[in-house]
Short mmCIF file of C-alpha atoms in Angstrom, two decimals:
data_model
loop_
_atom_site.label_atom_id
_atom_site.label_comp_id
_atom_site.label_asym_id
_atom_site.label_seq_id
_atom_site.Cartn_x
_atom_site.Cartn_y
_atom_site.Cartn_z
CA UNK W 1 19.47 -31.90 -37.44
CA UNK W 2 17.09 -34.19 -37.82
CA UNK W 3 14.91 -34.92 -34.30
CA UNK W 4 14.41 -38.51 -33.34
CA UNK W 5 14.34 -37.90 -29.68
CA UNK W 6 14.39 -34.37 -28.37
CA UNK W 7 17.36 -33.76 -26.14
CA UNK W 8 17.05 -31.44 -23.30
CA UNK W 9 19.72 -30.18 -21.09
CA UNK W 10 18.48 -28.73 -17.56
CA UNK W 11 21.11 -26.30 -15.54
CA UNK W 12 19.84 -25.44 -12.14
CA UNK W 13 22.15 -25.44 -8.98
CA UNK W 14 19.39 -26.56 -6.78
CA UNK W 15 19.65 -30.34 -7.26
CA UNK W 16 16.02 -30.75 -6.40
CA UNK W 17 14.79 -28.80 -9.32
CA UNK W 18 16.29 -31.49 -11.84
CA UNK W 19 15.59 -34.18 -9.61
CA UNK W 20 12.03 -33.06 -10.16
CA UNK W 21 12.06 -32.52 -13.75
CA UNK W 22 14.33 -35.21 -15.18
CA UNK W 23 12.16 -38.36 -14.24
CA UNK W 24 9.16 -36.63 -15.53
CA UNK W 25 10.46 -35.37 -18.76
CA UNK W 26 12.20 -38.98 -19.50
CA UNK W 27 8.76 -40.38 -18.79
CA UNK W 28 7.45 -38.40 -21.69
CA UNK W 29 10.49 -39.54 -24.04
CA UNK W 30 12.90 -36.92 -23.82
CA UNK W 31 16.72 -37.26 -23.48
CA UNK W 32 17.67 -35.44 -20.44
CA UNK W 33 21.00 -34.21 -19.00
CA UNK W 34 20.88 -32.24 -15.70
CA UNK W 35 23.96 -30.24 -14.42
CA UNK W 36 23.92 -28.34 -11.03
CA UNK W 37 27.34 -26.72 -12.21
CA UNK W 38 27.41 -23.91 -15.31
CA UNK W 39 31.13 -24.77 -15.70
CA UNK W 40 30.18 -28.38 -16.43
CA UNK W 41 26.98 -27.64 -18.57
CA UNK W 42 29.00 -25.12 -20.75
CA UNK W 43 31.71 -27.85 -21.23
CA UNK W 44 28.86 -30.30 -22.38
CA UNK W 45 27.35 -28.15 -24.71
CA UNK W 46 30.50 -27.61 -26.51
CA UNK W 47 30.79 -31.15 -27.02
CA UNK W 48 27.19 -31.87 -28.38
CA UNK W 49 24.20 -29.70 -29.62
CA UNK W 50 20.93 -29.99 -27.61
CA UNK W 51 17.56 -29.22 -29.01
CA UNK W 52 16.41 -27.37 -25.88
CA UNK W 53 18.28 -26.06 -23.02
CA UNK W 54 16.54 -25.17 -19.71
CA UNK W 55 18.56 -22.64 -17.17
CA UNK W 56 18.21 -21.28 -14.08
CA UNK W 57 19.51 -17.56 -13.81
CA UNK W 58 20.83 -16.71 -10.69
CA UNK W 59 23.44 -19.47 -9.70
CA UNK W 60 26.75 -19.45 -7.88
CA UNK W 61 29.65 -18.74 -10.34
CA UNK W 62 28.65 -18.16 -14.36
CA UNK W 63 25.35 -16.89 -14.00
CA UNK W 64 22.45 -18.23 -16.02
CA UNK W 65 22.47 -15.14 -18.45
CA UNK W 66 26.19 -15.69 -19.35
CA UNK W 67 25.36 -19.21 -19.96
CA UNK W 68 22.62 -18.81 -22.16
CA UNK W 69 24.33 -16.23 -24.21
CA UNK W 70 27.28 -18.77 -24.81
CA UNK W 71 24.58 -21.58 -25.49
CA UNK W 72 23.00 -19.40 -28.29
CA UNK W 73 26.42 -18.29 -29.72
CA UNK W 74 27.59 -21.98 -29.96
CA UNK W 75 24.23 -23.17 -31.14
CA UNK W 76 21.95 -20.72 -32.48
CA UNK W 77 19.24 -23.38 -33.09
CA UNK W 78 19.15 -24.43 -29.56
CA UNK W 79 15.74 -23.19 -27.92
CA UNK W 80 16.58 -21.98 -24.23
CA UNK W 81 13.95 -21.56 -21.78
CA UNK W 82 14.87 -19.70 -18.68
CA UNK W 83 13.44 -20.28 -15.23
CA UNK W 84 13.99 -17.87 -12.08
CA UNK W 85 13.09 -17.60 -8.54
CA UNK W 86 14.08 -13.65 -8.78
CA UNK W 87 12.35 -12.45 -11.72
CA UNK W 88 12.32 -8.95 -12.77
CA UNK W 89 11.00 -7.22 -15.77
CA UNK W 90 14.80 -6.36 -16.92
CA UNK W 91 15.72 -10.03 -16.82
CA UNK W 92 12.57 -10.91 -18.92
CA UNK W 93 13.61 -8.59 -21.25
CA UNK W 94 17.19 -9.27 -21.41
CA UNK W 95 16.44 -12.67 -21.92
CA UNK W 96 14.19 -12.13 -24.51
CA UNK W 97 16.65 -9.73 -26.24
CA UNK W 98 19.03 -12.83 -26.14
CA UNK W 99 16.85 -14.83 -28.12
CA UNK W 100 15.27 -17.01 -25.12
CA UNK W 101 12.10 -18.90 -26.27
CA UNK W 102 10.31 -18.29 -22.92
CA UNK W 103 10.66 -17.22 -19.49
CA UNK W 104 9.09 -19.03 -16.25
CA UNK W 105 9.13 -17.59 -13.02
CA UNK W 106 9.37 -20.17 -10.23
CA UNK W 107 7.36 -21.69 -8.83
CA UNK W 108 5.81 -23.25 -11.49
CA UNK W 109 3.91 -26.53 -12.16
CA UNK W 110 5.46 -29.39 -14.11
CA UNK W 111 2.70 -28.99 -16.73
CA UNK W 112 3.49 -25.34 -17.41
CA UNK W 113 7.13 -26.48 -18.23
CA UNK W 114 5.71 -29.41 -20.37
CA UNK W 115 3.72 -27.05 -22.44
CA UNK W 116 6.42 -24.77 -22.90
CA UNK W 117 8.79 -27.60 -23.99
CA UNK W 118 5.98 -28.79 -26.02
CA UNK W 119 5.97 -25.20 -27.89
CA UNK W 120 9.63 -25.26 -28.51
CA UNK W 121 9.72 -28.84 -29.77
CA UNK W 122 6.96 -27.76 -32.14
CA UNK W 123 8.79 -24.90 -33.35
CA UNK W 124 12.10 -26.81 -33.79
CA UNK W 125 10.27 -29.23 -36.07
CA UNK W 126 8.81 -26.82 -37.97
CA UNK W 127 12.00 -25.17 -38.77
CA UNK W 128 13.42 -28.46 -39.49
CA UNK W 129 11.03 -28.90 -42.45
CA UNK Q 1 3.86 -19.15 -12.55
CA UNK Q 2 -0.18 -18.91 -12.44
CA UNK Q 3 -1.71 -16.45 -10.27
CA UNK Q 4 -5.27 -16.41 -9.50
CA UNK Q 5 -6.85 -13.13 -8.07
CA UNK Q 6 -10.18 -13.03 -6.34
CA UNK Q 7 -12.01 -9.71 -7.23
CA UNK Q 8 -15.12 -8.15 -6.47
CA UNK Q 9 -16.25 -4.50 -7.25
CA UNK Q 10 -15.18 -2.96 -4.03
CA UNK Q 11 -12.46 -0.80 -3.29
CA UNK Q 12 -10.17 -3.24 -1.74
CA UNK Q 13 -10.16 -5.30 -4.76
CA UNK Q 14 -9.66 -2.29 -7.04
CA UNK Q 15 -6.93 -1.28 -4.97
CA UNK Q 16 -4.87 -4.51 -5.16
CA UNK Q 17 -5.02 -4.63 -9.21
CA UNK Q 18 -1.66 -2.31 -9.29
CA UNK Q 19 0.22 -4.46 -7.18
CA UNK Q 20 -0.78 -7.61 -9.05
CA UNK Q 21 0.44 -5.88 -12.52
CA UNK Q 22 3.69 -5.60 -10.97
CA UNK Q 23 3.93 -9.01 -10.03
CA UNK Q 24 2.63 -10.09 -13.33
CA UNK Q 25 5.06 -7.97 -15.09
CA UNK Q 26 8.29 -9.20 -13.31
CA UNK Q 27 7.29 -12.75 -13.35
CA UNK Q 28 5.34 -12.93 -16.79
CA UNK Q 29 2.71 -14.79 -14.84
CA UNK Q 30 -0.69 -16.31 -16.35
CA UNK Q 31 -3.06 -14.71 -14.61
CA UNK Q 32 -6.60 -15.73 -13.76
CA UNK Q 33 -9.34 -12.95 -12.33
CA UNK Q 34 -11.90 -14.78 -10.37
CA UNK Q 35 -15.55 -13.04 -9.62
CA UNK Q 36 -18.17 -15.01 -7.64
CA UNK Q 37 -21.76 -14.64 -7.87
CA UNK Q 38 -24.99 -16.31 -6.44
CA UNK Q 39 -27.01 -17.20 -9.51
CA UNK Q 40 -26.26 -20.62 -11.20
CA UNK Q 41 -28.21 -20.00 -14.08
CA UNK Q 42 -27.26 -16.96 -15.75
CA UNK Q 43 -23.78 -14.95 -15.51
CA UNK Q 44 -23.81 -11.61 -14.08
CA UNK Q 45 -23.43 -8.49 -16.16
CA UNK Q 46 -22.20 -6.57 -13.22
CA UNK Q 47 -19.57 -9.22 -12.40
CA UNK Q 48 -18.46 -9.40 -16.01
CA UNK Q 49 -17.81 -5.76 -16.05
CA UNK Q 50 -16.11 -5.52 -12.95
CA UNK Q 51 -13.37 -8.24 -14.16
CA UNK Q 52 -13.38 -6.49 -17.39
CA UNK Q 53 -12.49 -3.23 -16.06
CA UNK Q 54 -9.86 -4.91 -13.75
CA UNK Q 55 -8.52 -6.56 -16.66
CA UNK Q 56 -8.14 -3.13 -18.39
CA UNK Q 57 -6.64 -1.55 -15.43
CA UNK Q 58 -3.93 -4.32 -15.24
CA UNK Q 59 -3.49 -3.86 -18.95
CA UNK Q 60 -3.00 -0.26 -19.12
CA UNK Q 61 -0.10 -0.60 -16.53
CA UNK Q 62 1.90 -2.29 -19.21
CA UNK Q 63 3.58 -0.44 -22.26
CA UNK Q 64 1.40 -1.62 -25.24
CA UNK Q 65 4.45 -3.17 -26.73
CA UNK Q 66 5.45 -5.05 -23.48
CA UNK Q 67 2.05 -6.33 -22.83
CA UNK Q 68 2.38 -10.28 -22.59
CA UNK Q 69 -1.14 -10.80 -22.70
CA UNK Q 70 -3.65 -10.75 -25.77
CA UNK Q 71 -6.89 -8.73 -25.99
CA UNK Q 72 -10.11 -10.41 -25.88
CA UNK Q 73 -13.81 -9.60 -26.46
CA UNK Q 74 -16.42 -9.72 -23.70
CA UNK Q 75 -18.72 -11.56 -26.33
CA UNK Q 76 -16.53 -14.64 -26.08
CA UNK Q 77 -17.57 -15.71 -22.38
CA UNK Q 78 -18.49 -19.22 -22.27
CA UNK Q 79 -20.37 -21.36 -20.02
CA UNK Q 80 -18.09 -24.14 -19.01
CA UNK Q 81 -20.19 -26.01 -16.50
CA UNK Q 82 -23.25 -25.01 -14.36
CA UNK Q 83 -22.50 -21.88 -12.44
CA UNK Q 84 -18.89 -21.65 -14.15
CA UNK Q 85 -18.28 -19.15 -17.02
CA UNK Q 86 -14.72 -17.93 -18.41
CA UNK Q 87 -13.13 -16.01 -21.06
CA UNK Q 88 -9.36 -16.45 -22.07
CA UNK Q 89 -6.87 -15.14 -24.43
CA UNK Q 90 -3.32 -16.49 -25.12
CA UNK Q 91 -0.65 -13.85 -25.98
CA UNK Q 92 3.09 -14.74 -24.81
CA UNK Q 93 1.06 -15.74 -21.65
CA UNK Q 94 -2.50 -16.70 -20.84
CA UNK Q 95 -5.12 -14.22 -19.34
CA UNK Q 96 -8.30 -15.59 -17.83
CA UNK Q 97 -11.44 -14.09 -16.53
CA UNK Q 98 -13.50 -16.53 -14.57
CA UNK Q 99 -17.08 -16.63 -12.84
CA UNK Q 100 -17.99 -18.97 -10.34
CA UNK Q 101 -21.33 -19.36 -8.54
CA UNK Q 102 -21.38 -20.23 -4.90
CA UNK Q 103 -19.79 -19.04 -1.71
CA UNK Q 104 -16.70 -16.88 -2.30
CA UNK Q 105 -14.05 -18.76 0.04
CA UNK Q 106 -15.11 -22.30 -1.78
CA UNK Q 107 -14.94 -20.91 -5.22
CA UNK Q 108 -11.49 -19.20 -4.81
CA UNK Q 109 -10.17 -22.48 -3.31
CA UNK Q 110 -11.89 -24.97 -5.83
CA UNK Q 111 -10.82 -22.93 -8.77
CA UNK Q 112 -7.15 -22.58 -7.47
CA UNK Q 113 -7.19 -26.36 -7.36
CA UNK Q 114 -8.50 -27.05 -10.68
CA UNK Q 115 -6.44 -24.40 -12.52
CA UNK Q 116 -3.31 -25.60 -10.73
CA UNK Q 117 -2.36 -22.16 -9.55
CA UNK Q 118 0.71 -21.51 -7.67
CA UNK Q 119 -0.77 -18.18 -5.80
CA UNK Q 120 -3.93 -16.70 -4.85
CA UNK Q 121 -4.01 -12.98 -4.29
CA UNK Q 122 -6.94 -10.93 -2.63
CA UNK Q 123 -7.52 -7.71 -1.05
CA UNK Q 124 -9.49 -7.31 2.07
CA UNK Q 125 -11.61 -4.32 3.63
CA UNK Q 126 -9.67 -3.25 6.74
CA UNK Q 127 -12.64 -1.36 8.51
CA UNK Q 128 -13.22 -4.31 10.81
CA UNK Q 129 -9.85 -5.97 10.41
CA UNK Q 130 -9.97 -7.98 7.28
CA UNK Q 131 -13.13 -8.73 5.62
CA UNK Q 132 -14.71 -9.38 2.08
CA UNK Q 133 -17.85 -7.54 1.82
CA UNK Q 134 -18.32 -7.38 5.58
CA UNK Q 135 -17.70 -11.08 5.82
CA UNK Q 136 -14.55 -11.67 8.45
CA UNK Q 137 -14.43 -15.54 7.10
CA UNK Q 138 -13.50 -15.04 3.37
CA UNK Q 139 -10.18 -14.05 3.66
CA UNK Q 140 -9.65 -16.57 6.56
CA UNK Q 141 -11.02 -19.94 4.83
CA UNK Q 142 -9.08 -18.64 1.80
CA UNK Q 143 -5.58 -18.37 3.40
CA UNK Q 144 -6.52 -21.49 5.49
CA UNK Q 145 -7.98 -23.70 2.59
CA UNK Q 146 -6.10 -22.77 -0.61
CA UNK Q 147 -3.94 -25.79 -1.96
CA UNK Q 148 -1.26 -23.09 -2.80
CA UNK Q 149 0.28 -20.03 -1.32
CA UNK Q 150 -2.12 -16.99 -0.32
CA UNK Q 151 -1.18 -13.30 -0.52
CA UNK Q 152 -3.60 -11.09 1.60
CA UNK Q 153 -2.81 -7.64 0.37
CA UNK Q 154 -3.67 -4.77 2.83
CA UNK Q 155 -1.57 -2.29 1.86
CA UNK Q 156 -0.31 -1.74 -1.70
CA UNK Q 157 3.06 -0.34 -2.46
CA UNK Q 158 6.58 -0.71 -1.71
CA UNK Q 159 7.30 -2.78 1.54
CA UNK Q 160 10.72 -2.70 2.88
CA UNK Q 161 11.03 -5.99 4.97
CA UNK Q 162 9.65 -9.49 4.60
CA UNK Q 163 9.75 -11.31 7.56
CA UNK Q 164 9.66 -15.06 6.96
CA UNK Q 165 8.75 -17.27 9.63
CA UNK Q 166 10.18 -20.75 9.17
CA UNK Q 167 8.29 -24.04 9.79
CA UNK Q 168 10.11 -27.24 11.46
CA UNK Q 169 8.47 -29.45 8.93
CA UNK Q 170 9.82 -29.66 5.29
CA UNK Q 171 10.76 -26.70 3.64
CA UNK Q 172 9.30 -26.54 0.54
CA UNK Q 173 11.16 -25.49 -2.58
CA UNK Q 174 8.31 -23.71 -4.15
CA UNK Q 175 7.83 -21.87 -0.99
CA UNK Q 176 11.36 -20.48 -0.92
CA UNK Q 177 10.81 -19.59 -4.59
CA UNK Q 178 7.52 -17.65 -3.62
CA UNK Q 179 9.22 -15.47 -0.91
CA UNK Q 180 12.22 -14.73 -3.45
CA UNK Q 181 9.57 -13.44 -6.03
CA UNK Q 182 8.26 -11.09 -3.56
CA UNK Q 183 11.65 -10.19 -2.21
CA UNK Q 184 12.53 -9.11 -5.52
CA UNK Q 185 9.30 -7.52 -6.33
CA UNK Q 186 9.58 -5.06 -3.24
CA UNK Q 187 13.44 -4.82 -3.24
CA UNK Q 188 12.72 -5.54 0.34
CA UNK Q 189 14.82 -7.12 3.15
CA UNK Q 190 14.66 -10.72 4.11
CA UNK Q 191 14.38 -11.81 7.62
CA UNK Q 192 14.39 -15.36 8.17
CA UNK Q 193 12.99 -16.59 11.53
CA UNK Q 194 13.25 -19.81 12.93
CA UNK Q 195 10.62 -20.98 15.70
CA UNK Q 196 12.56 -23.29 18.13
CA UNK Q 197 10.90 -25.82 20.53
CA UNK Q 198 12.75 -26.85 23.53
CA UNK Q 199 13.37 -30.37 21.91
CA UNK Q 200 17.19 -30.36 21.54
CA UNK Q 201 17.02 -32.75 18.32
CA UNK Q 202 14.67 -30.19 16.63
CA UNK Q 203 16.99 -27.34 17.66
CA UNK Q 204 20.13 -28.76 15.78
CA UNK Q 205 17.92 -29.39 12.68
CA UNK Q 206 16.26 -25.89 13.02
CA UNK Q 207 20.02 -24.25 13.22
CA UNK Q 208 21.18 -26.61 10.25
CA UNK Q 209 18.03 -25.46 7.92
CA UNK Q 210 18.87 -21.70 9.04
CA UNK Q 211 22.82 -22.00 7.94
CA UNK Q 212 21.53 -23.76 4.54
CA UNK Q 213 19.07 -21.21 3.91
CA UNK Q 214 21.50 -18.45 4.52
CA UNK Q 215 24.17 -20.12 2.36
CA UNK Q 216 21.34 -20.30 -0.32
CA UNK Q 217 20.78 -16.79 -0.36
CA UNK Q 218 24.55 -15.87 0.19
CA UNK Q 219 25.35 -17.98 -3.09
CA UNK Q 220 22.46 -15.69 -5.10
CA UNK Q 221 23.91 -12.44 -3.69
CA UNK Q 222 20.72 -11.92 -1.85
CA UNK Q 223 20.98 -10.35 1.68
CA UNK Q 224 19.15 -12.25 4.49
CA UNK Q 225 19.12 -12.02 8.13
CA UNK Q 226 18.47 -14.85 10.31
CA UNK Q 227 16.84 -14.78 13.92
CA UNK Q 228 15.49 -17.75 15.90
CA UNK Q 229 12.93 -17.35 18.57
CA UNK Q 230 11.25 -19.41 20.98
CA UNK Q 231 7.80 -21.03 20.40
CA UNK Q 232 6.33 -19.38 23.36
CA UNK Q 233 7.56 -15.74 21.88
CA UNK Q 234 6.03 -16.43 18.24
CA UNK Q 235 2.78 -14.99 18.18
CA UNK Q 236 3.78 -11.81 19.85
CA UNK Q 237 6.93 -11.34 17.47
CA UNK Q 238 4.71 -11.90 14.59
CA UNK Q 239 2.02 -9.43 15.61
CA UNK Q 240 4.81 -6.80 16.37
CA UNK Q 241 6.50 -7.36 13.15
CA UNK Q 242 3.46 -7.29 11.14
CA UNK Q 243 2.98 -3.68 11.91
CA UNK Q 244 5.69 -2.85 9.34
CA UNK Q 245 6.67 -6.03 7.42
CA UNK Q 246 4.87 -8.27 5.33
CA UNK Q 247 4.73 -11.51 7.17
CA UNK Q 248 5.39 -14.56 5.10
CA UNK Q 249 3.96 -17.88 7.14
CA UNK Q 250 5.26 -21.12 6.39
CA UNK Q 251 2.10 -23.40 6.84
CA UNK Q 252 3.45 -26.58 5.89
CA UNK Q 253 2.12 -30.07 6.15
CA UNK Q 254 0.75 -32.07 8.93
CA UNK Q 255 3.88 -31.74 10.94
CA UNK Q 256 3.81 -28.13 10.86
CA UNK Q 257 5.00 -26.43 14.03
CA UNK Q 258 3.25 -23.18 12.73
CA UNK Q 259 -0.06 -25.02 12.29
CA UNK Q 260 -0.06 -25.97 15.85
CA UNK Q 261 0.98 -22.53 17.33
CA UNK Q 262 -1.01 -20.43 14.77
CA UNK Q 263 -4.47 -22.13 15.45
CA UNK Q 264 -7.23 -20.88 13.19
CA UNK Q 265 -7.81 -18.20 15.61
CA UNK Q 266 -4.07 -16.74 15.41
CA UNK Q 267 -4.15 -16.68 11.63
CA UNK Q 268 -7.54 -14.77 12.04
CA UNK Q 269 -5.81 -12.63 14.53
CA UNK Q 270 -3.03 -11.93 12.38
CA UNK Q 271 -5.02 -11.19 9.09
CA UNK Q 272 -7.08 -8.71 11.26
CA UNK Q 273 -4.33 -7.03 13.50
CA UNK Q 274 -1.55 -6.69 10.72
CA UNK Q 275 -1.24 -3.57 8.91
CA UNK Q 276 0.76 -5.01 6.07
CA UNK Q 277 -0.05 -7.75 3.92
CA UNK Q 278 0.03 -11.39 4.83
CA UNK Q 279 1.49 -14.25 2.89
CA UNK Q 280 0.72 -17.61 3.74
CA UNK Q 281 3.15 -20.05 1.90
CA UNK Q 282 2.67 -23.76 1.05
#
């Protein structure tokens, strides 16, 4: 897949998170889709491939760990960034074992997630060549 | 998350490194260790040594294969401005040592803003309440003026309860997340306390906010208790609870009720009388 516009899916059951991230990322030229329900986000990743998936871990219904496992199984090339308000060493380890690109504990500044996304994008482009 | 840790060579600073290590291990945070000195012209060797030793202490907390920070040499200290030096290394996450000249509180507040930190952590000497190298004003000034949340560690180790006193102004998501990280770190019980004024309209707002917060925690399988107290009782309640639990005070914006109730002298009183750590949330 050749990247023209990097596509990002954001899953967080707190609407405020997507509300904060979506416009800033779109302003930077990313194509962004946001979801607050993991079932809907999972449905979407079965329909199309995203370059980057950003997901919360602790959510109502299917948790983020299960979601990212499904995403990686469906599209191993998708880079997954985990964000969590309830960080533990065990969840960080488990996330990395499942192949996530980075792990961000909330709260974080927008600059921090921009930096991580840029790094993920760089990796995707390097692998494309 | 980016954590700024204010350090000097005293025992109360060294004593918080393990607690910071636990926090940085669980959150995989970027970490900044900041020392403050008088001289603007030359960087203090002893200050460099203190920060380096604390950094080594923190690194040693991790298993070598799980250390998220890269090692760096002290020879790489760079002057980045007058009275401002730093050295940093980027591994999976970034670790920075920084020395700034000037007054301690101002330097901490300024660097926290410049580096866009999410949390400032510092220890304090309990001999006279809560002071920094004999100066009672340092922890207070930092707690009052920092642009982000501040954790003043008075007692390291496991706390079983965190009492989060809710403001009536807007509840920031960042502050909720900061409390969540502390609850997770300590596996602590969370008590959310709403402060109620006589105004009936605001009473409804407060109750609604408490219900929303309880739902938020319930949805995430985190057990939380809720309690509403009258504003006239808040200072006594906080003083009493702070003997055992970490107190998280929500000091919001201009509309902050807690800011009005906890005048400068009350935050000072809390810092000085609390046996456990104090968390100022923004």
